[in-house]
């Protein structure tokens, strides 16, 4: 009995286990994609709130970019304890709950860029002790305090560009001891505290371009950043540099001061920059350079002085730049240069001198000889020195002139003209204040400058504050012509976010510098159109506004995305255009009569925007095959009628052959029927009256009727024609067949034949 009870218990236990529901598998929120393991992808789903994940403990990456989320509550991410990467870019977030990230202790990357945040509440980011990358760019943040980034001791990269910051107070970044990259470009910073960068001892990269600073007063502002490698101050309103401003930056390798209003540089302005390799001073108001200004820069390799007001250069200006490789002096007011100016730079291989008012007289003989010697050794790229004066040589290049054509200037001799102005004993360069003031008054402010198409010369119009094109290549002192051809090196103002900011340019009309592919898609791409649509080929065109990209990243490339619009199964293809290609692309191998969605986006340094390019897309429908044939016939011109005629002839021949085949078959059928009727009429029918069996052999062929059948045959009428047959006419045949045998009477051979014939039908 006990065994039976135990058996029943085991059976009940097994049944209960079988009835239990299966283990719940991690489910994905309905609008999201969970195909990648530990990655919850909810990008571009039109979400207005953060969806809830049913099994959040295994999620490492959560992408919510490109939606319409406005607020982040305290419970949106409180279950994602293992999350390492959170993307909230391109939403409408205005408010973050102070405890929104309280349980994300393992988070390493947080992207909050391109939202509507007005401030970072103190303590909001404190729980993120392992955070290494923080993007808060393109928001509306106007004020930062030391408590904004408290607790972020592991942070390596911080982006604050594209906000509304007006100043930086003391110790704003004091808690970021491991920070390496700091982006502050495209703000409204007018004032920097003396201790604004305190605590950034490991910082390598600092970008302050595109702000509104007019004076850097404290030499100790950059003192804490002794390991700084790159400092970008382009696109501001800086008018002068304090003495020894950069003396505490011994590791600085790149300095950009382009697009400012620098009219004069103290001889000690670059003291302490012994490791500097790149110096950008293009787009300023410099008319003279002290002979000792560049002396501390013994390792300088790239120097850009283009788009200034330089009238002359001292022969010893570049005497200490033994490692100089690239030098740009284009778009200045130079008329002559000494032949020994570049003799101390044996590594020089790229020299830009075009766009100056060169006076081709005997003062350029030394420069001509030096260029010829350097070109003959293959150590220098082509240098364009186009004569502006005298009128007889205007438009000709110095390389193609003979020495006899280089005559003395009208108001002096060659020996007097070769001397260049020298600095005063105090080191101050004498320049014309009236000339600089005239240049300042003729230039529009940075807020009124606009970007226009390339390959044109731009002249500022003071009374209207806009640019007009001028076909004349001449340069005047009142209105300096500024070329919009992008210089090879960065240094322009950072573009603002579309919708809240406007495109700004520096005073020199240098196109803005762009490094972010998302900013490039928003601000520099426009007017996407589709033309030349056929069954399988489509041509796409778009426009690109003037811009510049960093040399290290290379030029901007383009990527085309085309997808079958409305298809249940996604069919996405990407086409990468080669470098330096025109803004046009031809898509091939498309399906006929199919709707497609085509989008274009930029690729900078191999990086693309993580958010799909929604602003630059176009829909199209490929032509059906019959429409394409008609279009091809129209496009074919004279060949169209020939093809149609050939088609008609082939159809007519096929119809004729079919008709002949039907006629032959019908005639054969009629002939067969006619012949059959004739044969049936010519021959008499054979009637079989009765089949029988007598079970006895036939031995005689007498004319008498057998007694067995006398009763059966008695009622038959007499025959009209006598036909003697044995066995009393059992089978009726035409009588003509037996006339010969009946008339032969006593022929024994005929009887034997008849006997044989009758035996064939006997049983």
XYZ file of C-alpha atoms in Angstrom:
763
model
C 0.000 0.000 0.000
C 2.832 2.407 0.824
C 4.422 1.717 -2.549
C 1.208 2.615 -4.299
C 0.985 5.899 -2.382
C 4.572 6.824 -3.275
C 3.968 5.975 -6.914
C 0.888 8.192 -6.941
C 2.870 11.025 -5.395
C 5.591 10.749 -8.055
C 2.978 10.770 -10.809
C 1.333 13.877 -9.375
C 4.703 15.617 -9.105
C 5.571 14.823 -12.704
C 2.218 16.091 -13.929
C 2.593 19.332 -11.983
C 6.057 19.915 -13.439
C 4.761 19.255 -16.939
C 1.976 21.774 -16.466
C 4.337 24.562 -15.357
C 4.821 27.361 -17.982
C 8.196 27.493 -19.780
C 10.917 29.842 -18.599
C 10.309 33.390 -19.799
C 12.697 34.444 -22.563
C 13.951 38.042 -22.706
C 11.390 39.958 -24.757
C 12.082 43.074 -26.812
C 9.883 46.200 -26.658
C 7.590 46.278 -29.659
C 9.080 49.255 -31.572
C 12.715 48.269 -30.928
C 15.213 45.864 -32.451
C 17.056 43.251 -30.378
C 18.818 41.248 -33.071
C 22.231 42.036 -31.637
C 22.954 40.336 -28.370
C 22.948 42.673 -25.346
C 22.091 45.642 -27.588
C 18.666 47.280 -27.475
C 18.255 49.396 -30.620
C 15.387 51.908 -30.544
C 16.825 54.551 -32.876
C 14.455 56.522 -35.158
C 11.283 54.840 -33.906
C 9.215 57.968 -33.204
C 9.209 57.289 -29.455
C 7.962 59.903 -26.992
C 8.956 58.003 -23.866
C 11.607 55.467 -22.895
C 10.266 51.916 -23.525
C 10.541 49.342 -20.763
C 12.715 46.275 -21.289
C 11.353 43.051 -19.734
C 14.784 41.548 -19.076
C 17.057 44.551 -18.515
C 19.827 42.890 -16.551
C 21.688 41.696 -19.673
C 21.531 44.919 -21.740
C 24.908 46.623 -22.258
C 24.030 49.138 -25.002
C 20.808 51.127 -25.215
C 20.311 53.349 -28.306
C 17.432 55.837 -28.217
C 18.679 58.460 -30.665
C 16.500 60.248 -33.192
C 13.205 60.140 -31.252
C 10.913 62.687 -29.585
C 11.650 61.992 -25.934
C 11.225 65.176 -23.856
C 11.925 64.115 -20.251
C 13.947 61.452 -18.450
C 12.361 60.253 -15.230
C 13.943 58.568 -12.235
C 12.626 55.116 -13.240
C 13.486 54.993 -16.954
C 16.868 53.302 -16.432
C 16.762 52.169 -12.799
C 16.666 48.458 -13.779
C 19.531 48.655 -16.311
C 22.244 48.030 -13.737
C 24.660 46.490 -16.294
C 24.328 49.245 -18.901
C 27.641 50.499 -20.346
C 26.571 52.724 -23.257
C 23.510 54.991 -23.415
C 22.667 57.057 -26.517
C 20.017 59.806 -26.167
C 21.164 62.099 -28.989
C 18.807 63.959 -31.332
C 15.776 63.997 -29.056
C 13.874 66.871 -27.401
C 15.091 66.339 -23.862
C 14.601 69.448 -21.748
C 14.838 67.988 -18.272
C 16.817 65.231 -16.538
C 15.637 63.955 -13.205
C 18.421 64.287 -10.580
C 18.183 60.519 -9.972
C 17.856 59.474 -13.621
C 21.303 57.798 -13.641
C 21.451 56.788 -9.986
C 21.786 53.025 -10.615
C 24.019 53.195 -13.724
C 27.269 52.708 -11.853
C 28.815 50.743 -14.762
C 27.998 53.297 -17.468
C 31.051 54.279 -19.557
C 29.552 56.310 -22.434
C 26.684 58.816 -22.245
C 25.501 60.769 -25.303
C 23.124 63.686 -24.654
C 24.009 65.821 -27.669
C 21.538 67.693 -29.894
C 18.804 68.106 -27.309
C 17.233 71.090 -25.531
C 18.942 70.901 -22.135
C 19.280 74.307 -20.472
C 21.381 73.193 -17.509
C 23.024 70.231 -15.781
C 21.661 70.024 -12.266
C 24.389 69.492 -9.643
C 24.653 65.854 -8.646
C 22.867 64.451 -11.704
C 26.050 62.835 -13.041
C 27.647 62.037 -9.689
C 26.720 58.277 -9.697
C 28.599 57.741 -12.994
C 31.983 57.046 -11.453
C 33.147 54.941 -14.446
C 31.970 57.353 -17.149
C 34.686 57.953 -19.766
C 32.850 59.749 -22.622
C 30.220 62.479 -22.147
C 28.550 64.339 -25.026
C 26.417 67.364 -24.068
C 27.012 69.244 -27.319
C 24.414 71.266 -29.264
C 22.148 72.015 -26.303
C 21.165 75.311 -24.669
C 23.382 75.198 -21.579
C 24.343 78.728 -20.496
C 26.051 78.134 -17.159
C 28.386 75.547 -15.633
C 29.636 75.148 -12.085
C 32.178 72.912 -10.404
C 29.313 70.725 -9.122
C 28.078 70.023 -12.665
C 30.799 67.407 -13.204
C 31.389 66.273 -9.639
C 32.229 62.596 -9.324
C 33.411 62.132 -12.937
C 36.993 61.331 -12.094
C 37.284 58.763 -14.898
C 36.052 61.079 -17.676
C 38.366 61.179 -20.720
C 36.381 63.127 -23.341
C 33.893 65.958 -22.769
C 31.957 67.763 -25.504
C 30.259 71.050 -24.616
C 30.384 72.652 -28.057
C 27.346 74.315 -29.609
C 25.839 75.593 -26.357
C 25.227 79.106 -25.019
C 28.060 79.382 -22.499
C 29.080 83.004 -21.892
C 31.907 82.537 -19.395
C 33.895 79.956 -17.446
C 34.380 80.465 -13.737
C 37.090 79.229 -11.406
C 37.631 75.477 -11.089
C 34.797 74.593 -13.457
C 36.549 71.352 -14.420
C 38.491 70.793 -11.207
C 37.165 67.262 -10.655
C 38.113 65.984 -14.126
C 41.662 64.951 -13.330
C 41.836 62.361 -16.162
C 40.266 64.482 -18.902
C 42.150 64.394 -22.231
C 39.773 66.071 -24.742
C 37.682 69.168 -24.053
C 35.459 70.767 -26.726
C 34.144 74.268 -26.010
C 33.837 75.599 -29.558
C 30.785 77.390 -31.001
C 29.679 78.934 -27.706
C 29.450 82.603 -26.664
C 32.381 82.684 -24.294
C 33.599 86.251 -23.755
C 35.479 85.817 -20.514
C 37.788 83.140 -19.105
C 38.620 83.057 -15.422
C 42.247 82.865 -14.494
C 41.687 79.437 -12.908
C 39.053 78.189 -15.340
C 41.195 75.180 -16.334
C 42.543 74.311 -12.914
C 42.872 70.582 -12.343
C 43.280 69.649 -16.040
C 46.854 68.489 -15.738
C 46.429 65.649 -18.270
C 44.508 67.576 -20.925
C 45.810 67.025 -24.479
C 43.209 68.788 -26.648
C 41.360 72.083 -26.063
C 39.081 73.718 -28.651
C 37.882 77.287 -27.932
C 37.219 78.296 -31.538
C 34.073 80.069 -32.665
C 33.565 82.089 -29.468
C 33.533 85.831 -28.746
C 36.780 86.434 -26.873
C 38.582 89.656 -27.699
C 41.443 89.530 -25.235
C 43.385 86.872 -23.362
C 44.674 88.815 -20.394
C 46.084 86.291 -17.936
C 49.298 84.512 -18.960
C 48.548 81.908 -16.295
C 45.220 80.890 -17.854
C 46.822 77.893 -19.582
C 49.399 77.177 -16.884
C 47.748 74.000 -15.461
C 47.751 72.274 -18.875
C 51.450 71.589 -19.290
C 50.768 68.456 -21.372
C 48.463 70.227 -23.825
C 49.147 69.180 -27.430
C 46.500 71.082 -29.455
C 45.011 74.525 -28.743
C 42.435 76.002 -31.132
C 41.494 79.683 -30.693
C 40.300 80.420 -34.224
C 37.141 82.320 -35.091
C 37.187 84.696 -32.100
C 37.649 88.468 -31.900
C 41.112 88.420 -30.343
C 42.937 91.659 -31.126
C 46.186 91.179 -29.231
C 48.103 88.532 -27.342
C 49.709 89.165 -24.000
C 53.427 88.687 -23.619
C 54.314 85.120 -22.705
C 50.703 83.921 -22.951
C 51.788 80.420 -24.003
C 54.996 80.131 -22.026
C 53.564 77.376 -19.795
C 52.739 75.068 -22.708
C 56.040 73.305 -23.484
C 54.293 70.320 -25.124
C 52.048 72.311 -27.466
C 52.362 71.010 -31.050
C 49.492 72.809 -32.792
C 48.216 76.366 -32.267
C 45.470 77.986 -34.333
C 44.761 81.741 -34.120
C 43.131 82.059 -37.531
C 40.063 84.171 -38.184
C 40.695 86.734 -35.441
C 41.466 90.484 -35.531
C 45.139 90.338 -34.681
C 46.858 93.424 -36.070
C 50.093 93.203 -34.142
C 52.065 90.474 -32.375
C 54.649 91.176 -29.697
C 58.101 89.698 -30.385
C 57.721 87.454 -27.283
C 54.191 86.283 -28.141
C 55.317 82.721 -28.870
C 57.956 82.353 -26.207
C 58.095 78.896 -24.659
C 56.629 77.045 -27.669
C 59.746 75.112 -28.569
C 57.765 71.972 -29.487
C 55.260 73.745 -31.757
C 54.899 72.141 -35.217
C 51.823 73.890 -36.685
C 50.978 77.577 -36.409
C 47.905 79.053 -38.115
C 47.618 82.844 -38.340
C 45.533 83.133 -41.508
C 42.635 85.527 -41.712
C 43.941 88.286 -39.432
C 45.016 91.922 -39.897
C 48.777 91.474 -39.693
C 50.773 93.926 -41.797
C 54.257 93.358 -40.354
C 56.084 90.613 -38.453
C 58.930 91.179 -36.036
C 62.157 89.564 -37.165
C 62.402 87.696 -33.825
C 58.723 86.677 -33.603
C 59.271 83.141 -34.915
C 62.707 82.632 -33.404
C 61.526 80.347 -30.512
C 59.788 78.003 -32.970
C 62.744 75.866 -33.968
C 60.590 72.759 -34.634
C 57.905 74.505 -36.675
C 56.892 72.565 -39.797
C 53.676 74.258 -40.993
C 53.119 78.033 -41.014
C 50.028 79.696 -42.495
C 50.080 83.516 -42.884
C 47.569 83.749 -45.719
C 44.700 86.259 -45.895
C 46.490 89.017 -43.987
C 47.772 92.499 -44.879
C 51.487 91.714 -45.047
C 53.281 94.323 -47.120
C 56.848 93.134 -46.664
C 58.901 90.612 -44.703
C 62.300 91.021 -43.041
C 65.010 88.793 -44.592
C 65.520 87.117 -41.172
C 61.831 86.363 -40.521
C 62.247 82.641 -41.263
C 65.938 82.388 -40.447
C 65.418 79.990 -37.505
C 62.803 77.738 -39.086
C 65.133 74.979 -40.261
C 62.390 72.306 -40.247
C 59.757 74.324 -42.080
C 58.018 72.220 -44.747
C 54.881 74.201 -45.666
C 54.522 77.980 -45.850
C 51.512 79.935 -47.107
C 51.739 83.672 -47.888
C 48.903 83.856 -50.369
C 46.280 86.623 -50.449
C 48.441 89.339 -48.843
C 49.734 92.680 -50.115
C 53.304 91.604 -50.890
C 54.964 93.200 -53.890
C 58.540 91.946 -53.521
C 60.574 89.463 -51.479
C 64.243 88.951 -50.870
C 65.897 85.985 -52.510
C 67.492 84.938 -49.207
C 64.202 84.846 -47.297
C 63.806 81.056 -47.575
C 67.460 80.064 -47.700
C 67.432 78.881 -44.057
C 64.623 76.373 -44.649
C 66.140 73.440 -46.563
C 63.100 71.223 -45.876
C 60.642 73.590 -47.559
C 58.693 71.843 -50.336
C 55.333 73.655 -50.443
C 55.277 77.443 -50.852
C 52.130 79.421 -51.696
C 52.680 82.974 -52.985
C 49.671 83.525 -55.245
C 47.143 86.285 -54.702
C 49.667 89.086 -54.003
C 50.398 92.315 -55.854
C 53.741 91.264 -57.271
C 55.808 93.940 -58.958
C 57.996 92.107 -61.463
C 61.116 94.281 -61.478
C 64.741 93.739 -60.613
C 63.952 93.310 -56.902
C 62.545 89.839 -57.684
C 65.656 88.583 -59.461
C 66.957 86.948 -56.270
C 63.618 85.197 -55.656
C 63.505 84.057 -59.279
C 66.971 82.524 -59.063
C 66.164 80.779 -55.786
C 62.947 79.321 -57.223
C 64.761 78.105 -60.324
C 67.478 76.450 -58.238
C 64.987 74.784 -55.913
C 62.839 73.547 -58.812
C 65.850 72.127 -60.651
C 66.621 69.950 -57.621
C 63.049 68.715 -57.402
C 62.719 69.957 -53.840
C 59.829 72.367 -54.305
C 56.341 72.158 -55.713
C 55.214 74.632 -58.356
C 55.066 78.198 -57.035
C 52.824 80.694 -58.816
C 54.135 84.261 -58.777
C 51.924 86.204 -61.189
C 52.975 89.724 -62.059
C 50.621 92.604 -61.315
C 53.029 95.398 -62.245
C 54.233 96.801 -64.597
C 51.352 96.752 -67.032
C 53.561 95.299 -69.767
C 54.112 92.148 -67.675
C 50.715 91.968 -65.979
C 49.331 88.436 -65.928
C 52.658 86.753 -66.721
C 54.431 84.381 -64.364
C 57.861 85.056 -62.928
C 59.215 81.663 -63.966
C 58.744 82.451 -67.657
C 60.409 85.858 -67.622
C 63.982 86.596 -68.606
C 66.258 88.614 -66.341
C 66.375 91.321 -68.999
C 62.622 91.822 -68.595
C 62.967 92.585 -64.868
C 63.687 96.313 -65.060
C 64.326 98.713 -62.136
C 61.227 100.218 -60.501
C 60.158 103.665 -61.713
C 60.955 105.499 -58.450
C 64.055 103.717 -57.209
C 66.960 101.412 -57.894
C 67.339 97.720 -57.315
C 69.847 98.194 -54.480
C 67.513 100.577 -52.636
C 64.452 98.447 -53.157
C 65.915 95.211 -51.839
C 66.085 96.485 -48.279
C 63.093 95.511 -46.203
C 61.741 97.427 -43.250
C 63.319 96.446 -39.977
C 61.850 96.540 -36.522
C 62.581 99.293 -34.106
C 65.064 98.710 -31.305
C 62.190 98.186 -28.878
C 60.877 95.390 -31.062
C 57.668 97.136 -32.106
C 56.836 97.049 -35.777
C 55.826 100.317 -37.389
C 52.630 100.076 -39.338
C 49.965 102.427 -40.548
C 47.104 102.739 -38.059
C 44.960 104.349 -40.704
C 45.364 101.354 -43.019
C 44.384 98.894 -40.315
C 41.445 101.060 -39.247
C 40.325 101.218 -42.852
C 40.481 97.425 -43.056
C 38.571 97.104 -39.778
C 35.838 99.444 -40.901
C 35.472 97.703 -44.252
C 35.077 94.253 -42.751
C 31.608 93.155 -41.630
C 31.062 91.627 -38.241
C 31.135 87.874 -37.802
C 27.397 87.762 -37.238
C 26.619 89.329 -40.624
C 28.956 87.242 -42.735
C 27.430 84.519 -44.869
C 28.785 81.542 -46.709
C 28.537 81.613 -50.474
C 29.615 79.335 -53.309
C 33.229 78.573 -53.969
C 35.374 79.661 -56.894
C 34.390 83.347 -56.479
C 36.027 86.389 -54.956
C 34.158 88.090 -52.136
C 34.121 91.779 -51.328
C 32.488 93.124 -48.146
C 29.999 95.930 -48.626
C 30.039 98.032 -45.440
C 26.719 99.771 -45.861
C 24.766 96.556 -46.439
C 26.818 94.064 -44.479
C 26.677 91.378 -47.162
C 28.949 89.836 -49.757
C 28.862 90.532 -53.463
C 30.793 88.801 -56.193
C 33.478 90.627 -58.070
C 35.003 89.298 -61.225
C 38.061 91.533 -60.979
C 41.126 89.810 -59.519
C 42.699 93.042 -58.275
C 43.373 93.811 -54.620
C 42.904 97.207 -53.020
C 43.798 98.465 -49.574
C 40.264 99.626 -48.828
C 38.548 96.348 -49.738
C 40.622 93.197 -49.406
C 39.551 90.366 -51.681
C 39.053 87.164 -49.763
C 39.010 83.849 -51.601
C 36.499 81.266 -50.499
C 38.662 78.385 -51.623
C 39.105 76.283 -48.469
C 42.616 76.522 -47.057
C 44.316 73.192 -46.465
C 44.340 73.495 -42.677
C 41.603 73.938 -40.082
C 40.993 77.037 -38.050
C 37.579 78.406 -38.917
C 34.599 78.886 -36.710
C 32.598 75.924 -35.593
C 29.150 75.708 -37.219
C 26.201 76.211 -34.949
C 23.306 73.853 -34.591
C 20.616 74.328 -37.209
C 17.456 75.873 -35.913
C 19.059 77.588 -32.936
C 22.253 78.986 -34.388
C 23.267 80.346 -37.739
C 26.280 79.637 -39.876
C 29.101 81.911 -38.852
C 32.369 82.577 -40.536
C 35.524 84.225 -39.435
C 36.587 87.711 -40.388
C 38.681 86.303 -43.200
C 35.677 84.592 -44.838
C 37.397 81.246 -44.302
C 34.769 78.489 -44.528
C 33.872 76.875 -41.212
C 35.740 73.843 -39.946
C 33.660 70.696 -39.561
C 34.675 67.471 -37.837
C 31.324 66.051 -36.740
C 29.429 64.116 -39.455
C 26.090 64.956 -37.793
C 26.829 68.680 -37.998
C 27.925 68.249 -41.603
C 24.640 66.560 -42.520
C 22.573 69.281 -40.861
C 24.438 72.391 -41.921
C 26.328 71.721 -45.149
C 24.182 69.332 -47.221
C 21.179 70.697 -49.112
C 18.918 70.317 -52.163
C 18.909 66.558 -52.697
C 17.243 65.773 -56.041
C 16.662 62.733 -58.239
C 16.750 62.742 -62.019
C 17.369 60.397 -64.976
C 15.096 57.679 -63.595
C 14.841 54.440 -65.600
C 13.928 50.835 -64.822
C 17.206 50.039 -63.054
C 19.340 53.225 -63.027
C 18.812 56.450 -61.067
C 21.006 59.575 -60.794
C 21.081 61.476 -57.488
C 22.425 65.026 -57.051
C 22.860 67.267 -54.026
C 24.566 70.486 -52.970
C 27.384 71.085 -50.488
C 28.049 74.407 -48.781
C 31.669 75.623 -48.448
C 33.447 73.996 -45.530
C 36.790 72.724 -44.348
C 37.827 69.440 -42.798
C 40.915 68.724 -40.697
C 43.941 67.517 -42.584
C 44.302 64.441 -40.404
C 40.749 63.328 -41.176
C 40.973 64.069 -44.891
C 38.213 65.427 -47.137
C 34.572 64.673 -46.538
C 33.260 61.637 -48.407
C 29.646 60.792 -49.125
C 27.563 57.701 -48.510
C 24.318 56.922 -50.345
C 21.647 54.789 -48.689
C 18.828 53.411 -50.820
C 16.085 51.153 -49.524
C 12.933 49.606 -50.989
C 10.292 51.840 -49.503
C 7.446 50.056 -47.760
C 8.911 46.544 -48.146
C 8.303 44.096 -45.317
C 11.904 42.883 -45.465
C 14.489 45.620 -45.119
C 16.776 45.902 -48.115
C 19.385 48.531 -47.320
C 22.382 49.169 -49.501
C 25.186 51.644 -48.990
C 27.270 53.193 -51.760
C 30.471 54.966 -50.716
C 31.686 57.621 -53.124
C 35.442 58.049 -53.637
C 37.351 61.029 -52.310
C 37.213 64.345 -54.196
C 34.124 63.173 -56.066
C 31.397 65.486 -57.313
C 28.112 65.627 -55.359
C 26.363 63.203 -57.687
C 25.923 59.442 -57.810
C 24.351 56.874 -60.140
C 22.560 53.895 -58.600
C 22.331 50.748 -60.701
C 20.760 47.280 -60.518
C 17.426 48.576 -59.216
C 14.138 46.761 -59.682
C 11.609 48.061 -62.226
C 8.392 49.645 -60.971
C 9.613 49.703 -57.335
C 9.494 52.605 -54.851
C 12.848 53.507 -53.247
C 13.972 55.851 -50.513
C 17.376 57.467 -51.220
C 19.366 59.355 -48.563
C 22.806 61.002 -48.579
C 25.113 61.640 -45.632
C 28.712 62.675 -45.020
C 31.634 60.505 -43.908
C 34.405 62.316 -42.019
C 37.501 60.381 -41.073
C 35.683 57.094 -41.592
C 32.900 58.103 -39.157
C 29.224 58.590 -39.959
C 26.440 60.111 -37.918
C 24.830 57.483 -35.644
C 21.408 58.914 -36.462
C 19.864 58.190 -39.840
C 19.947 61.145 -42.310
C 16.298 62.176 -42.126
C 16.797 65.668 -43.554
C 18.354 64.689 -46.896
C 16.187 61.913 -48.329
C 14.089 61.636 -51.467
C 11.568 59.101 -52.703
C 11.395 57.720 -56.230
C 9.691 55.014 -58.267
C 11.579 53.238 -61.038
C 9.870 52.975 -64.424
C 8.022 49.806 -65.525
C 9.581 47.788 -68.306
C 7.012 48.794 -70.945
C 7.443 52.459 -70.137
C 11.168 52.032 -70.341
C 10.810 50.421 -73.780
C 8.707 53.342 -74.948
C 11.189 55.813 -73.521
C 14.023 53.965 -75.210
C 12.144 54.079 -78.502
C 11.689 57.825 -78.160
C 15.314 58.300 -77.179
C 16.461 56.074 -80.014
C 15.395 58.590 -82.661
C 15.629 57.115 -86.184
C 16.188 53.567 -84.924
C 12.692 53.362 -83.394
C 10.612 52.929 -86.631
C 13.025 50.280 -87.983
C 12.574 48.130 -84.909
C 8.804 48.494 -85.020
C 8.686 47.590 -88.719
C 10.835 44.522 -88.116
C 8.488 43.408 -85.349
C 5.432 43.803 -87.616
C 7.087 41.845 -90.457
C 7.943 38.984 -88.125
C 4.374 38.839 -86.839
C 2.978 38.812 -90.425
C 5.297 35.965 -91.469
C 4.294 33.923 -88.435
C 0.609 34.465 -89.201
C 1.077 33.408 -92.851
C 2.891 30.234 -91.876
C 0.145 29.359 -89.428
C -2.539 29.909 -92.092
C -0.728 27.657 -94.575
C -0.401 24.912 -92.006
C -4.120 25.058 -91.202
C -5.040 25.004 -94.911
C -2.904 21.927 -95.578
C -4.447 20.094 -92.649
C -7.989 20.963 -93.737
C -7.441 19.890 -97.378
C -6.000 16.578 -96.265
C -8.971 15.943 -94.004
C -11.508 16.735 -96.778
C -9.694 14.538 -99.291
C -9.653 11.652 -96.899
C -13.387 11.884 -96.311
C -14.207 12.067 -100.049
C -12.112 9.007 -100.900
C -13.718 7.018 -98.114
C -17.217 7.710 -99.413
C -16.262 6.610 -102.938
C -14.859 3.309 -101.727
C -17.945 2.499 -99.695
C -20.185 3.125 -102.719
C -18.091 0.917 -105.063
C -18.074 -2.215 -102.854
C -21.181 -4.320 -101.780
C -21.549 -4.983 -98.073
C -20.961 -8.459 -96.600
C -23.785 -9.679 -94.330
C -23.275 -12.447 -91.826
C -26.660 -13.939 -91.193
C -25.946 -16.603 -88.657
C -23.117 -18.369 -86.990
C -23.690 -21.941 -86.096
C -22.141 -25.243 -85.117
C -23.275 -28.658 -86.593
C -20.571 -30.653 -84.782
C -20.147 -32.807 -87.857
C -17.838 -32.453 -90.778
C -19.075 -31.346 -94.157
C -18.455 -34.044 -96.722
C -20.492 -33.037 -99.728
C -21.163 -29.981 -101.772
C -24.496 -31.069 -103.129
C -27.241 -28.759 -104.162
C -29.805 -30.264 -101.778
C -30.734 -28.761 -98.411
C -29.949 -30.674 -95.285
C -32.883 -32.230 -93.482
C -31.882 -30.612 -90.195
C -32.503 -27.085 -91.549
C -35.390 -27.784 -93.881
C -37.912 -26.293 -91.504
C -35.851 -23.122 -90.989
C -35.282 -22.561 -94.700
C -38.799 -23.441 -95.871
C -40.278 -19.994 -95.366
C -37.561 -18.083 -97.259
C -38.447 -16.828 -100.668
C -36.673 -18.279 -103.648
C -33.484 -16.674 -104.864
C -33.469 -14.707 -107.945
C -30.062 -15.884 -108.812
C -29.132 -19.514 -108.266
C -25.939 -19.846 -106.311
C -25.081 -23.412 -105.453
C -23.534 -23.536 -101.950
C -23.164 -26.478 -99.660
C -24.720 -26.611 -96.223
C -27.799 -24.709 -97.478
C -26.528 -21.082 -97.598
C -25.257 -20.731 -94.057
C -23.176 -17.720 -95.017
C -24.195 -15.331 -97.742
C -21.438 -13.957 -99.966
C -21.599 -12.120 -103.203
C -22.480 -14.666 -105.820
C -19.856 -13.401 -108.198
C -17.115 -14.886 -106.043
C -18.372 -18.425 -106.642
C -19.495 -18.294 -110.257
C -16.270 -19.744 -111.516
C -16.291 -22.572 -109.041
C -20.006 -23.298 -109.652
C -19.558 -23.388 -113.409
C -16.651 -25.829 -113.334
C -18.944 -28.821 -112.510
C -16.613 -31.792 -112.457
C -13.323 -30.059 -111.716
C -11.892 -31.962 -108.787
C -9.381 -29.212 -107.856
C -12.178 -26.654 -107.474
C -14.057 -28.982 -105.186
C -11.059 -29.509 -103.005
C -10.735 -25.715 -102.666
C -14.346 -25.339 -101.676
C -14.010 -28.172 -99.214
C -11.050 -26.420 -97.635
C -12.926 -23.096 -97.469
C -15.901 -24.636 -95.694
C -13.697 -26.487 -93.210
C -12.292 -23.161 -92.000
C -15.690 -22.165 -90.580
C -16.580 -25.587 -89.131
C -16.263 -26.499 -85.434
